[in-house]
Every structure is written in structure tokens, then in C-alpha cells.
Amino acid sequence: MKYLIKNGRVIDPANKIDGIMDVLISDGKIAEIGKEVTGKADEIIDATNLIVAPGFVDMHTHLREPGREDEETIQSGTAAAVKGGYTSICCMPNTEPAIDNIEAIKAIKEIIKKDAACNVFIIGAITKARLGKALTDLAAMKKEGVVGISDDGSSVADKKVLEEALKEAKKENVLLIEHCEDATLSAGGVINKGFVSTKMGLRGIPAQSEYEVVRRDIELARKTVAPIHIAHVSCKESVELIRKAKRDGVAISAETAPHYFALTEECSSTYDTNTKMNPPLRTKEDVRAIKDGLKDGTIDAIATDHAPHTDAEKDVEFDFAPFGIIGLETALSLAAMELVDTKILSWSDLIGKMASNPARLLGLDKGNLKKGSPADLVMIDPAKEYVYTKSSIVSRSKNSPFIGWKLKAKVTCVFVGGNKACLS
Amino acid sequence: MKTSAEKKIIWTKKDLLGLEYLSREEIEFILYTAEGFKEVTTRQIKKVPALRGKTVVNLFYEPSTRTRTSFELAAKRLSADVINIGIESSSVRKGETLIDTGKNIEALKIDIIVVRHSASGAPNILARSVGSSVVNAGDGWHEHPTQALLDMFTLKSKLGRLEGLNVSIIGDIAHSRVARSNIWGLTKLGANVTVCAPPMLIPDGVEKMGVKVTSDIDIALKDADAINVLRMQFERDGALAFPSKLEYFKQYGVTSERLKDCKKNIVVMHPGPINRGIEMSSEVADGANSVILEQVTNGIAVRMAVLYLVSGARRDVS
């Protein structure tokens, strides 16, 4: 099949492209990009007033398969990803059992081959069963294709273990992604520690439980001269520490998730368990700092931390509900509204944070519109307004605090490896 | 003399979840309504037909004798039928969820669910899942609105007003739902509230609720028109803040010695049950300034007012 996408605003930050152009897709690959591309196509798609960009790359997705297929499967999760404009996602290893050995990876790859609607890359565990004690066999996992390692859901609490892991990751050229949380400070907490937790009578998670570990990790990365990536940054102090570490030349990168710039702790005031996530929603000041960090490049990427949970799990007392919300289908709109409409980021910057930067950090040849590469691209109507409804959710779980919100900027069409999925 | 707010208002709230969610006028109206019911409780026949044909369920996920008994008596004196349900709450779901239990109770055509729960916010979650009225009888560290209302009712009947009074709440503020409800209620009605606790038991940002904060009991007692002394529970975080019960009594215990330098008619309250010799000496608990048993008596009238108002809430008016 040949597709010719006409007259779109083509944004490809990796190749410094931003202009009204045409894109020709042929045999699943990007054949040509330029002004007034001619040539025969089976289908011509009018992209006037639309943005045409590389498909998004999510560094942080929980697909729940194997183990919790009632919450999400590789099939449902990747379908949700495509709807949100993602053509590549990275699945986190905190499945049941954890992705900590090559047999587990092989098994998941089989499911991906069979069921996935987009590219799925695998993040392996840093330690066996994510217990923070014995390192996994990274060399073997890398051979099976893991693109990163993380014990996401927990920090590697033992400094010696993390130091060894950083050295291994550097040797194997695999990105180490840290979930930063000092469990001795956060234990039992369910929302940010502060006035709101006091008012609601809930146990708090102090920002300190995050940034103390960020601080420790920076020192370990400095000592080992190894790259480290900080997952879901939520507080001001973490942003400041990462900013300074970058200036000092530490090989550190960071991501945040849309809820950390779209919501504050106040949103939990009604005990809506869809506002319960870890790290928790923080204060207005923290939101400001996250936005500043995105603007000045301290925060490299926007990841979803898509964490599906069933209604049955979430429809309980706030203390008893699991942490996490789904995010694949709302990330673009939230980012466009909170960051582009407010002039914090340009569209090109945003595509960078959602596509080219995550790809670069993970060493993936994705997130760009290079000629000859597989046609993974997204078409966005930046002005399209819509109401996000529960019935529209493609993910198997519906745990989103944004249901009922009026959102703006919508994905209209996605190509995964040249296969078209038009959405509206 | 009626204040303007005590004039009849149209009650629209089907639930009582906390005093944070009520306006000054609504709180004053509950207290005003309670005065009428107080008179009923002094009659030979202590019963009115106000809730005849209505059913109240006491749904208690936490053990409680006094609050449950008080609600039960209040409902019975309004001629409602009362059912008591006790359930062990647990994060490990055995059987039914809170929402399912609520929906089942609603299916039994119950008018009012009085709920006590160890998890903060459980009544809020229940209230939005059922059409029945929900009255919070204490949730986690969050709120215990009827306790604060009866404290305010008692205080007002003792001192004639709440506006401008200096009220100190002393004890484990961090883990106290009684403290939070009292802070919301008293500050809305114009009292000057001071909270006093060991530093570890002062929750973050509590000053944003409009109170003064101190860890010095002498500051809390000086100029106080009333004190509300909380039960100290050593079995949880309190143990971290204090090496011993004796040490707590030494630093924070309310004694006649300490009351000597206070206003002569200082009103001493306690939500009960009292730990004699820990947060308060027996002498003070049983002394002339103590209104602890009056609080218990007033609790019935206040809860009658709450049950009466929520059951008659005009749902068509928002």
C-alpha cells in the first residue's frame, strides 16, 4: 500500500523538521517527506490543519500480562496505546511473575507477536523478583531484546546492589530506570503529606521519600559514571536535584507523567480513588516546578505510567485502593492543554518529549520520520475538542480521573509500520 | 434570642459527612434544632413521632459502645426503627465491599445509614453510592461531626455563645477525627481555636485550618474559655512521640494544679473514654469545671437533630 499524507504540519524534532509538507508511505516505510510530494498513491489523506508526527514512544507502561489479564492485556493495552497516538511502548516488568529471566521474556514476546497492535519493547527487572537483592542476568536479557531495566514499583534500596546494577547496565548499554521511593518514609501513605492529607485524615507520603532517593541515585551515577533514568518525577526538589546533576555532567535523564502537571493533591479531596497514585499528586508549587523542568529540558520525557486497575479494585475505601491510573488515551490531550496551550512547550518540543527523546534515551530507532524507516506516525487535530467518556476507553480498565473532562487535541490517524488505523 | 442564622432554613443535605462541608448557618441550624430535642429528652415520655416509619441502620466497621448507643437512643426517641450491624473492616477483601454493603442496605429501604469506619473518607464513598442518607459516626482520622456538634452544643449552653471564645484542643491532634471536626465547626462559628500537642502529633499544615498551634500546654491553657482534651492512644504513633504515659501526663496532663492559673470558669470537655491519669487527672475529670457527662447527655439531642434534618432533606433543592 502507498499512502500520501498531504498538507500536514510535519513535525519531526529528531530531524529538525517543522513545516507544511507531504509524507509518502510506501511498503510500510517512510518513502519521502517534502513539499508537494507527487507520485502515485493508493490513498491520499488530507492532513490540512493537522499535525503529522512520529508515533509516540511510551517509556513506562504497565500491560499486566502475564498475571493480571483482568486489568489489561497486551492486546487491550496496545490498542489503547494506538488510540492515544503511541506506536511504541515499553512494558514494565512488575507482572506476576516479574519479567526477570529470558524464559519470561520469550513468553511475552510470543504474546506480543500474536496480539500487539503496536511495537512493544520490554523492560526487564533489575533484581530477581524485584526484591532488590540478587541482580538478574542482564547480558542474557539484553540478547533477548530488553531495552531497559527497572524494579518499578520499588526502589533498589540497597546501594551496593544499585551500584552493581548501574555498572552492569552501562556495560550492556541498557538504560537503568529507577523508581525513587524511600519506603521507610512513605510506608502506609496514600496521598501527598501536607495540608490536604491532614484535612482528609489520610497518611501522607512526603516528597522527601522521592527526592532523598533521587539524591542518592545521582551520587551513585556520578561515582559509576553510568547513565540513570528517573521515573515519574513528581516533586520540586527532585527537579532541582536533576537540573543540578545535569549541569554537573552526570548522565541522568528523567520523565514525568501527565497527571503530575495536570492535577494537584487537592483533586483527592473527594476521596476519588482514581486520584491515588504513587508517587502521589503533589502541590501547585510542585506542578509549577515540573512544568519548568519540562521547559528547560531537565525533564526529558513525558511517560504515561499507565497503570490499569479494575473498577472492583478501585471502588473501595481510599486506604484500600491500589495506586495508579491509566494514561495512554489521555496523555496527548493533557500535555497539549497544559503545556502547549500555555506556551510552556512548542508542539515540536512536545513531540520531542513524547517521541524522539524517549526513543533516544532507550537507544531505539523510533520516534523520528527518517526516510526508509518503518512508517510509525501519528496525525493529530490540535484544535479538536471532545469529552473523555468512560465508554470511549479502549483500555480494559477504566481507572482515570479525567473521565468527564473536556479535552483538546485528538489523534485522528495512526500508522504502525505503515498499517493505518484511523480513529475518527 | 435567635440569631439571624437560626431562622428556619431549608435543609438540603441528605448526608452529614463532616463539618468541613457545612456552612456556618447549617451548623447553627443543627444546634438550634438540637435545643428543641434537648427538651424532649427531659420529658417523662422521651419520645416523639418525628421519624416514625423510618429505619436507621448503625453500620459500624469499628467497635464503639458510646457513639452507637447514643445514635441508637437518638433514633429510638424519634420513633425510628433501628438495626445494628457490626462488620470487621479489613484491607483484605473478604466478602462484600463497602459499596456493595451500602447498596444492599439501600435495597432494604433503609432511610439513614449511620457509619463508623476505620478508613478516612469511607462515609464519603458510601454517600455517593447510595440514595439513603449517610451520617458519619467517625471515620479514621478524618471527621467525627456529631461529636464536634455535641461539644459545641455543650459549650454554647454553658457559656451562652461560641463567637469569640478561646477554645484549646489538647492531645493527639494528628490522629484525631474529633479534633478535625471541632476545628472546622468552631472556626466557622467564630471561636479562636488553639491546638496543643507534642510536636510529632501536630499534623502538617494544620495552621491552614485557621488555628493557632503550640506544643506548650501552659500557652494553650492561658486565656482559654474552654478546653477539649483528647484521648491519648499510646498503641499507635503516640508511642514514638512519648517515652511513657507518665511523661505525657507530666507534660500534657490536665491537672487541678494547672487549672489554678486558668480562667475560673474554664469549661473542661473530653470526648471519652477518659484515660484517667494520662491526659487528665481524676480530680479534673470529676471536678466542677468538667462537663464530660453533660456532653454525653447532649449527644442524644444533637444526634436526634442530625437524623431528623438529613431524613427530611429537600432533595429537589440543591
XYZ file of C-alpha atoms in Angstrom:
742
model
C 0.000 0.000 0.000
C 1.042 3.547 -0.710
C -0.341 6.416 1.293
C 0.212 10.074 0.579
C -0.457 12.376 3.518
C -0.977 15.828 2.065
C -0.584 19.284 3.535
C 0.000 18.414 7.147
C 2.231 20.280 9.547
C 5.032 17.741 9.676
C 6.946 17.872 12.945
C 9.993 15.659 13.353
C 12.225 17.113 16.060
C 14.914 14.450 15.580
C 15.448 15.743 12.049
C 14.639 19.377 12.870
C 11.609 19.415 10.619
C 8.571 21.595 11.282
C 6.590 22.782 8.283
C 3.678 22.173 5.950
C 4.698 19.148 3.941
C 3.584 15.881 2.429
C 4.587 12.407 3.566
C 4.640 9.425 1.273
C 4.404 5.972 2.831
C 5.294 3.043 0.669
C 5.591 -0.641 1.595
C 5.283 0.226 5.257
C 8.161 2.684 5.169
C 8.553 6.420 5.027
C 9.352 6.909 1.352
C 9.509 10.652 1.107
C 8.906 13.849 3.034
C 8.819 17.233 1.398
C 6.820 19.997 -0.135
C 4.369 18.892 -2.774
C 5.382 15.283 -2.987
C 3.966 13.747 -6.087
C 3.740 10.172 -7.100
C 1.087 7.569 -7.223
C -0.625 6.552 -4.002
C -3.404 4.085 -3.262
C -4.862 6.532 -0.820
C -4.413 10.237 -0.384
C -5.069 11.537 3.116
C -5.767 15.227 3.569
C -3.917 16.460 6.626
C -4.758 20.138 6.282
C -4.755 21.715 9.766
C -3.404 18.503 11.229
C -0.033 17.722 12.756
C 1.868 14.775 11.312
C 4.494 13.478 13.703
C 6.423 10.369 14.613
C 4.277 7.993 16.644
C 4.741 8.422 20.388
C 7.047 6.236 22.421
C 5.932 5.430 25.971
C 8.809 4.570 28.269
C 6.547 3.474 31.074
C 3.515 1.251 30.501
C 2.063 -1.482 32.678
C 0.456 -4.119 30.495
C -0.367 -6.576 33.321
C 0.117 -9.638 31.148
C 1.011 -12.178 32.414
C -0.802 -12.411 35.725
C -3.454 -9.713 35.760
C -5.268 -10.089 32.466
C -8.431 -8.887 34.213
C -6.801 -5.443 34.375
C -5.090 -5.275 30.974
C -3.650 -7.488 28.291
C -1.027 -6.858 25.694
C -3.867 -6.743 23.176
C -6.041 -4.225 25.051
C -3.108 -2.151 26.257
C -1.581 -1.764 22.814
C -4.989 -0.919 21.339
C -5.288 1.841 23.957
C -1.770 2.956 23.060
C -2.614 3.290 19.365
C -5.722 5.261 20.211
C -3.528 7.647 22.175
C -1.047 8.053 19.318
C 1.612 5.663 20.609
C 3.304 3.372 18.133
C 5.906 2.030 20.559
C 5.513 1.296 24.231
C 7.759 -0.217 26.867
C 6.180 -2.701 29.223
C 7.284 -2.628 32.829
C 8.435 -5.844 34.474
C 6.185 -5.830 37.537
C 3.942 -8.504 36.111
C 3.087 -11.660 38.037
C 5.614 -13.250 37.909
C 8.107 -10.453 37.225
C 9.973 -10.212 33.929
C 13.333 -11.206 35.374
C 14.587 -14.043 33.152
C 14.825 -14.963 29.498
C 12.031 -17.542 29.612
C 9.629 -14.870 30.814
C 10.823 -12.545 28.058
C 10.433 -15.224 25.408
C 6.905 -15.941 26.587
C 5.931 -12.283 26.431
C 7.477 -11.875 23.015
C 5.242 -14.684 21.776
C 2.158 -12.833 23.030
C 3.398 -9.578 21.552
C 3.913 -11.223 18.168
C 0.374 -12.577 18.289
C -1.603 -9.749 19.933
C 0.172 -6.399 19.900
C -1.298 -3.514 17.909
C 1.942 -1.529 18.139
C 5.622 -2.088 18.847
C 6.221 -3.335 22.379
C 9.680 -3.202 23.933
C 10.468 -4.978 27.129
C 11.896 -3.533 30.313
C 13.433 -6.273 32.450
C 13.727 -6.322 36.215
C 16.931 -5.064 37.839
C 16.767 -7.701 40.539
C 15.251 -11.158 40.702
C 11.545 -10.995 41.552
C 12.122 -7.240 42.033
C 13.192 -7.932 45.583
C 16.216 -5.650 45.455
C 18.708 -8.369 46.336
C 20.182 -10.502 43.508
C 20.789 -8.967 40.075
C 19.092 -10.516 37.074
C 21.182 -11.858 34.155
C 21.261 -8.658 32.156
C 23.556 -9.904 29.384
C 21.134 -12.727 28.638
C 18.072 -10.479 28.873
C 19.713 -7.978 26.537
C 20.242 -10.756 23.981
C 16.523 -11.395 24.199
C 15.906 -7.741 23.471
C 15.276 -5.860 26.722
C 15.787 -2.138 26.188
C 15.897 -1.099 29.815
C 15.828 -2.418 33.343
C 13.774 -1.285 36.296
C 12.350 -2.589 39.559
C 9.492 -0.135 39.013
C 7.090 -0.118 41.906
C 10.039 -0.108 44.273
C 13.471 1.432 44.532
C 16.545 -0.707 44.711
C 17.015 0.105 48.382
C 20.455 -1.467 48.762
C 23.109 0.946 47.499
C 25.623 -1.783 46.737
C 23.093 -3.642 44.621
C 22.178 -0.500 42.701
C 25.820 0.381 42.136
C 26.495 -3.059 40.658
C 23.344 -2.761 38.556
C 24.449 0.612 37.192
C 27.822 -0.836 36.180
C 26.161 -3.812 34.507
C 23.656 -1.596 32.695
C 26.447 0.602 31.421
C 28.434 -2.419 30.220
C 25.412 -3.818 28.393
C 24.339 -0.390 27.163
C 20.862 -0.762 28.639
C 19.071 2.103 30.366
C 18.537 1.700 34.113
C 15.226 3.253 35.199
C 14.797 3.952 38.911
C 11.528 4.270 40.796
C 12.646 6.620 43.563
C 10.953 5.991 46.879
C 12.313 5.516 50.358
C 9.794 3.046 51.721
C 10.743 3.841 55.305
C 9.406 7.364 54.736
C 6.409 6.520 52.565
C 5.145 3.418 54.384
C 1.393 3.406 54.789
C 0.988 6.717 52.954
C -1.726 7.165 50.348
C -1.517 10.835 49.247
C 0.989 13.665 49.444
C 1.947 14.560 53.002
C 0.794 18.083 53.786
C -2.285 20.155 54.440
C -4.542 18.033 52.249
C -3.529 14.758 53.921
C -4.078 16.442 57.274
C -7.510 17.713 56.282
C -8.574 14.357 54.882
C -7.137 12.359 57.752
C -5.016 10.237 55.445
C -1.464 9.081 55.981
C 0.931 11.125 53.871
C 3.816 10.304 51.547
C 6.387 13.086 51.922
C 8.132 14.496 48.855
C 11.267 13.660 50.774
C 10.679 9.942 50.210
C 11.213 10.632 46.500
C 13.941 13.232 46.428
C 16.175 11.597 49.045
C 16.447 8.605 46.714
C 16.959 10.859 43.674
C 19.816 12.457 45.575
C 21.329 9.075 46.422
C 20.961 7.858 42.842
C 22.673 10.940 41.446
C 25.672 10.246 43.652
C 25.797 6.623 42.519
C 25.520 7.640 38.870
C 28.281 10.168 39.390
C 30.504 7.592 41.078
C 29.965 4.869 38.486
C 29.882 7.281 35.536
C 26.840 5.334 34.364
C 23.582 6.623 32.908
C 20.484 6.583 35.074
C 16.894 7.469 34.280
C 14.493 8.719 36.962
C 10.926 7.512 36.526
C 7.791 9.573 37.212
C 9.284 12.699 38.781
C 6.594 14.342 40.909
C 8.151 16.984 43.166
C 10.034 20.236 43.031
C 13.109 19.058 44.919
C 13.649 16.162 42.509
C 13.514 18.564 39.564
C 16.071 20.814 41.222
C 18.425 17.941 42.040
C 18.228 16.558 38.494
C 18.772 20.010 36.993
C 21.912 20.488 39.029
C 23.187 16.976 38.308
C 22.775 17.576 34.572
C 24.771 20.788 34.866
C 27.462 18.819 36.678
C 27.637 16.410 33.766
C 26.005 13.410 35.434
C 24.443 11.121 32.805
C 20.968 11.477 34.206
C 17.631 11.703 32.446
C 14.097 11.958 33.747
C 10.469 11.518 32.871
C 7.248 12.778 34.377
C 3.656 11.720 33.768
C 0.754 13.937 32.637
C -1.031 13.760 35.992
C 1.939 15.391 37.698
C 1.414 18.555 35.669
C -2.369 18.352 35.174
C -3.532 17.629 38.734
C -2.681 18.543 42.317
C -3.248 16.868 45.675
C -6.435 18.938 46.016
C -8.028 16.637 43.434
C -8.058 13.874 46.046
C -10.320 15.887 48.371
C -13.398 13.888 47.406
C -11.646 10.573 48.162
C -11.756 9.659 44.462
C -9.518 6.590 44.341
C -8.662 7.443 40.725
C -6.521 10.231 42.152
C -4.473 7.734 44.157
C -1.124 7.067 42.527
C 2.469 6.535 43.533
C 4.224 8.924 43.692
C 1.177 10.896 44.788
C -0.225 14.081 43.268
C 1.648 16.976 44.830
C 1.134 20.701 45.372
C 0.658 23.610 42.955
C 4.263 24.557 43.583
C 5.419 21.104 42.526
C 3.300 21.305 39.363
C 4.981 24.615 38.578
C 8.413 23.037 39.062
C 7.534 20.061 36.847
C 6.456 22.450 34.095
C 9.659 24.472 34.489
C 11.645 21.245 34.338
C 9.915 20.252 31.108
C 10.530 23.662 29.638
C 14.242 23.887 30.395
C 14.947 20.273 29.477
C 15.595 18.977 32.998
C 12.774 16.538 32.342
C 13.451 14.796 29.036
C 10.308 12.787 28.540
C 6.612 12.501 29.253
C 5.685 8.908 30.037
C 2.239 7.667 30.978
C 2.877 5.270 33.887
C -0.282 3.676 32.501
C -1.395 1.516 35.447
C -4.667 -0.300 34.851
C -6.823 -1.448 37.767
C -10.364 -2.785 37.611
C -13.384 -0.921 38.961
C -13.745 -3.605 41.612
C -10.244 -2.894 42.861
C -10.727 0.875 42.816
C -14.304 1.085 44.157
C -13.222 0.687 47.760
C -12.094 2.811 50.680
C -9.289 5.204 49.715
C -6.807 3.463 52.008
C -7.542 0.086 50.455
C -7.443 1.032 46.742
C -4.358 0.207 44.654
C -2.139 3.012 43.336
C -2.199 4.071 39.706
C -4.280 5.333 36.794
C -4.493 4.588 33.103
C -2.911 7.215 30.882
C -2.292 6.122 27.292
C -5.502 7.598 25.897
C -5.281 10.990 27.618
C -1.571 11.860 27.623
C -1.553 13.832 24.380
C -4.579 15.972 25.210
C -3.398 16.749 28.731
C 0.060 17.668 27.504
C -1.328 19.807 24.687
C -3.662 21.670 27.047
C -1.301 22.074 29.992
C 1.951 22.618 28.124
C 1.369 23.774 24.536
C -1.733 25.936 25.026
C 0.032 27.600 27.954
C 3.138 28.196 25.814
C 5.406 26.182 28.078
C 6.354 23.930 25.178
C 6.072 24.273 21.424
C 4.459 21.441 19.501
C 7.908 20.425 18.380
C 9.138 20.328 21.996
C 6.154 18.214 22.963
C 6.710 15.703 20.168
C 10.287 15.573 21.424
C 9.161 14.721 24.966
C 6.684 12.105 23.765
C 8.511 10.519 20.841
C 12.098 11.342 19.936
C 13.547 11.809 23.434
C 12.246 8.562 24.906
C 13.469 6.722 21.797
C 16.908 8.299 22.108
C 17.165 7.507 25.843
C 16.312 3.870 25.199
C 18.520 3.615 22.119
C 15.573 2.806 19.857
C 15.470 3.779 16.204
C 11.965 5.118 16.732
C 10.364 8.477 17.339
C 11.521 10.003 14.044
C 10.387 10.223 10.429
C 13.654 9.224 8.834
C 13.325 8.211 5.207
C 13.382 4.449 4.844
C 12.394 3.672 8.408
C 9.133 1.895 9.301
C 6.222 4.308 8.998
C 5.239 4.807 12.636
C 3.427 8.076 12.667
C 0.547 9.916 14.195
C -1.829 12.539 12.871
C -3.218 14.984 15.404
C -6.021 17.514 15.211
C -4.686 20.081 17.687
C -7.919 22.075 17.811
C -10.337 19.190 18.220
C -12.291 19.338 21.469
C -14.040 16.342 22.924
C -15.395 14.976 26.173
C -13.487 11.991 27.515
C -16.121 9.410 28.431
C -15.844 6.099 30.210
C -17.466 4.288 27.313
C -14.797 5.596 24.937
C -11.963 3.957 26.881
C -10.224 1.183 24.962
C -8.057 0.003 27.840
C -9.570 -2.928 29.716
C -9.514 -0.834 32.910
C -11.287 2.481 33.284
C -9.428 3.977 36.240
C -8.997 7.539 35.055
C -9.594 10.753 36.996
C -10.165 12.543 33.678
C -13.488 10.902 32.802
C -15.967 13.669 32.078
C -13.227 16.196 31.320
C -13.446 18.335 28.239
C -10.166 17.702 26.442
C -8.485 19.197 23.411
C -6.152 17.825 20.716
C -7.061 14.449 19.382
C -5.331 11.712 17.482
C -7.135 11.204 14.181
C -4.987 8.610 12.481
C -2.062 6.363 13.384
C 0.294 4.325 11.225
C 2.141 1.425 12.794
C 4.734 0.065 10.403
C 2.734 1.563 7.559
C -0.533 -0.026 8.664
C -3.212 2.554 9.030
C -5.589 2.838 11.968
C -7.900 5.813 11.541
C -9.716 6.742 14.666
C -12.328 9.290 13.834
C -32.807 35.340 71.243
C -32.464 33.991 67.764
C -29.565 34.984 65.608
C -30.482 35.551 62.014
C -28.969 32.194 61.087
C -31.232 30.358 63.492
C -34.252 31.287 61.480
C -35.626 28.303 59.709
C -33.577 27.313 56.695
C -34.433 24.743 54.076
C -32.226 21.740 54.809
C -30.920 20.266 51.555
C -28.112 17.922 52.572
C -29.028 14.255 52.556
C -25.781 13.364 54.327
C -23.709 14.571 57.230
C -20.152 13.663 56.293
C -18.188 16.312 58.121
C -18.322 19.873 59.387
C -15.869 20.889 56.663
C -18.753 20.544 54.233
C -21.303 22.624 56.196
C -21.801 26.359 56.265
C -21.952 28.382 59.452
C -25.714 28.728 59.014
C -26.181 24.987 58.640
C -24.158 24.253 61.777
C -26.117 26.867 63.731
C -29.352 25.374 62.475
C -28.397 21.897 63.707
C -27.558 23.315 67.136
C -30.830 25.246 67.161
C -32.789 22.138 66.195
C -30.978 20.173 68.910
C -32.199 22.610 71.541
C -35.745 21.592 70.775
C -34.886 17.927 71.069
C -32.996 18.541 74.312
C -36.299 19.487 75.840
C -37.820 16.226 74.615
C -35.129 14.210 76.392
C -36.101 15.759 79.726
C -39.760 14.774 79.475
C -41.308 11.838 81.292
C -42.093 10.293 77.911
C -38.895 10.851 75.966
C -40.216 10.069 72.558
C -41.587 11.980 69.582
C -43.010 10.551 66.373
C -40.776 12.583 64.056
C -39.180 9.569 62.314
C -41.978 7.064 62.750
C -41.887 4.590 59.893
C -38.291 5.387 59.048
C -35.441 2.957 59.524
C -31.926 3.725 60.698
C -29.012 1.325 60.351
C -25.959 1.671 62.547
C -23.256 0.267 60.267
C -20.171 0.006 62.447
C -16.897 -1.217 60.995
C -15.117 -0.273 64.192
C -16.106 -1.198 67.710
C -17.885 1.581 69.571
C -20.220 1.472 72.509
C -20.908 5.067 73.352
C -21.428 6.525 69.896
C -23.510 3.580 68.730
C -25.662 3.666 71.861
C -26.128 7.400 71.525
C -27.225 7.112 67.884
C -29.492 4.207 68.743
C -31.182 6.136 71.524
C -31.499 9.213 69.336
C -33.192 7.203 66.584
C -35.494 5.429 69.027
C -36.548 8.681 70.666
C -37.549 9.860 67.213
C -39.626 6.651 66.866
C -37.448 5.253 64.072
C -36.721 1.549 63.803
C -33.064 0.756 64.397
C -30.849 -2.053 63.215
C -27.245 -2.505 64.317
C -24.708 -4.087 62.007
C -21.129 -4.683 63.088
C -18.578 -5.675 60.464
C -14.862 -6.159 60.806
C -13.127 -3.889 58.334
C -10.070 -5.058 56.540
C -7.982 -4.111 53.562
C -8.073 -7.753 52.573
C -11.470 -8.052 50.995
C -13.358 -10.918 52.482
C -16.802 -10.935 51.039
C -18.591 -7.709 50.347
C -17.171 -4.284 49.583
C -18.360 -1.182 51.411
C -20.284 -0.030 48.343
C -21.982 -3.407 47.894
C -22.948 -3.468 51.554
C -24.348 0.041 51.197
C -26.367 -0.913 48.121
C -27.757 -3.958 49.893
C -28.794 -1.853 52.853
C -30.400 0.607 50.474
C -32.295 -2.267 48.834
C -33.807 -2.979 52.240
C -35.350 0.509 52.002
C -33.316 1.905 54.858
C -33.620 5.675 55.216
C -30.455 6.530 57.109
C -27.105 4.753 57.363
C -25.021 5.799 60.361
C -21.491 4.647 59.573
C -18.368 4.275 61.664
C -15.247 3.178 59.783
C -11.503 2.970 60.377
C -10.726 4.291 56.879
C -10.919 8.063 56.399
C -13.420 9.016 53.704
C -15.393 5.762 53.838
C -18.651 7.699 54.539
C -17.942 9.983 51.557
C -17.556 6.965 49.282
C -20.690 5.342 50.716
C -22.756 8.534 50.424
C -22.155 8.898 46.707
C -23.011 5.259 46.078
C -26.408 5.150 47.772
C -29.561 7.252 47.828
C -30.080 6.707 51.561
C -28.824 9.403 53.898
C -25.370 8.756 55.324
C -24.335 10.093 58.711
C -20.674 9.887 59.638
C -20.212 8.449 63.124
C -16.438 8.760 62.874
C -14.088 7.843 60.009
C -10.401 7.177 60.535
C -8.591 10.377 61.427
C -10.940 12.417 59.253
C -14.105 13.637 60.986
C -16.498 12.873 63.792
C -19.054 15.578 63.114
C -21.707 14.657 65.682
C -19.070 14.628 68.430
C -17.970 18.142 67.491
C -21.588 19.269 67.261
C -22.331 17.974 70.739
C -19.145 19.596 72.036
C -20.250 22.902 70.539
C -23.787 22.446 71.803
C -22.484 21.835 75.332
C -20.122 24.769 75.159
C -22.812 27.086 73.917
C -25.244 26.044 76.605
C -22.540 26.610 79.252
C -21.149 29.911 78.036
C -24.036 31.287 76.010
C -22.076 31.746 72.811
C -19.311 30.383 70.634
C -18.273 33.543 68.779
C -15.084 34.949 70.239
C -14.469 32.112 72.684
C -10.932 30.837 73.145
C -11.026 27.059 72.808
C -7.948 24.861 73.101
C -7.879 21.300 71.830
C -5.197 19.329 73.632
C -3.758 15.932 72.771
C -3.074 13.743 69.764
C -4.248 16.158 67.081
C -2.606 14.182 64.265
C -4.754 11.099 64.667
C -7.934 12.716 65.951
C -11.143 12.972 63.969
C -12.678 14.764 66.960
C -10.030 17.474 66.657
C -10.621 17.992 62.931
C -14.400 18.278 63.262
C -14.074 20.637 66.211
C -11.607 22.812 64.320
C -13.923 23.148 61.295
C -17.016 23.771 63.415
C -15.565 26.144 65.966
C -13.650 28.271 63.460
C -16.741 28.566 61.256
C -18.703 29.813 64.249
C -16.097 32.406 65.136
C -14.257 30.818 68.037
C -10.489 31.233 68.398
C -9.038 27.752 68.335
C -5.632 26.677 69.588
C -4.357 23.148 69.127
C -1.784 21.802 71.529
C 0.188 18.593 71.071
C 3.696 17.212 71.273
C 5.489 18.244 68.029
C 5.206 14.772 66.478
C 1.449 14.766 66.947
C 0.834 18.072 65.176
C -0.211 17.259 61.608
C 1.303 19.076 58.615
C -0.301 22.353 57.676
C -2.924 22.272 60.442
C -2.475 26.035 60.865
C -4.078 26.427 57.430
C -7.303 25.273 59.064
C -7.313 28.593 60.897
C -5.914 27.568 64.261
C -3.014 28.570 66.463
C -0.530 25.802 67.132
C 1.538 25.204 70.241
C 3.325 22.382 71.994
C 3.235 24.210 75.321
C 0.192 23.333 77.388
C 0.543 26.458 79.517
C 0.091 28.601 76.410
C -2.932 26.510 75.462
C -4.492 26.926 78.897
C -3.781 30.620 79.351
C -6.830 32.687 78.302
C -8.799 29.575 77.361
C -12.546 29.741 77.948
C -12.753 26.037 77.282
C -10.503 23.079 76.647
C -11.268 19.887 74.804
C -8.900 17.184 75.971
C -8.416 14.262 73.596
C -7.895 10.656 74.447
C -4.221 9.757 74.129
C -3.707 6.468 72.390
C -0.286 5.083 73.070
C -0.775 1.988 70.997
C -0.032 3.845 67.745
C 2.245 6.698 66.681
C 1.907 8.288 70.105
C 4.434 5.816 71.328
C 7.000 7.434 69.058
C 6.309 10.860 70.445
C 6.349 9.871 74.039
C 8.521 7.550 76.035
C 5.902 6.886 78.682
C 2.387 7.597 79.824
C 3.775 9.127 82.987
C 5.926 11.503 80.959
C 2.918 12.502 78.877
C 0.884 13.200 81.991
C 3.742 15.294 83.357
C 3.996 17.441 80.230
C 0.426 17.487 78.896
C -1.854 16.117 81.587
C -4.605 18.494 82.680
C -4.437 18.746 86.473
C -6.061 20.983 89.089
C -2.596 22.418 89.619
C -2.514 23.611 86.005
C -6.111 24.836 86.095
C -5.325 27.156 89.023
C -3.816 29.725 86.700
C -6.678 29.478 84.198
C -9.945 31.334 83.889
C -12.059 30.376 86.882
C -14.996 29.090 84.865
C -12.965 27.282 82.228
C -15.058 24.535 80.672
C -13.337 21.139 80.543
C -14.514 18.728 77.867
C -13.426 15.245 76.809
C -14.963 13.063 74.073
C -14.373 9.929 76.158
C -13.453 7.384 77.075
C -11.078 9.075 79.533
C -7.655 7.728 80.396
C -7.575 8.929 83.982
C -4.073 9.908 84.968
C -2.813 10.185 81.394
C -4.423 13.141 79.639
C -6.377 14.314 82.658
C -6.358 13.764 86.412
C -9.409 12.206 88.040
C -9.800 15.347 90.065
C -10.295 17.418 86.936
C -12.455 14.809 85.198
C -14.850 14.747 88.144
C -14.372 18.395 89.135
C -16.621 21.431 88.941
C -15.319 22.598 85.566
C -15.908 19.261 83.872
C -18.917 18.925 81.555
C -17.961 15.463 80.366
C -21.215 13.780 81.345
C -23.320 16.663 80.041
C -21.609 16.081 76.703
C -22.872 12.508 76.778
C -26.411 13.657 77.547
C -26.347 16.354 74.878
C -25.079 13.841 72.340
C -28.552 12.343 72.094
C -30.290 15.661 71.352
C -27.661 16.610 68.774
C -27.913 13.236 67.033
C -31.702 13.471 67.069
C -31.372 16.816 65.298
C -28.981 15.391 62.707
C -31.117 12.318 61.976
C -34.219 14.474 61.778
C -32.683 17.017 59.407
C -30.996 14.613 56.992
C -34.093 12.422 56.752
C -36.151 15.434 55.779
C -33.619 16.891 53.363
C -35.278 18.525 50.408
C -33.550 16.623 47.618
C -35.206 18.709 44.952
C -33.425 21.818 46.213
C -29.721 21.953 45.671
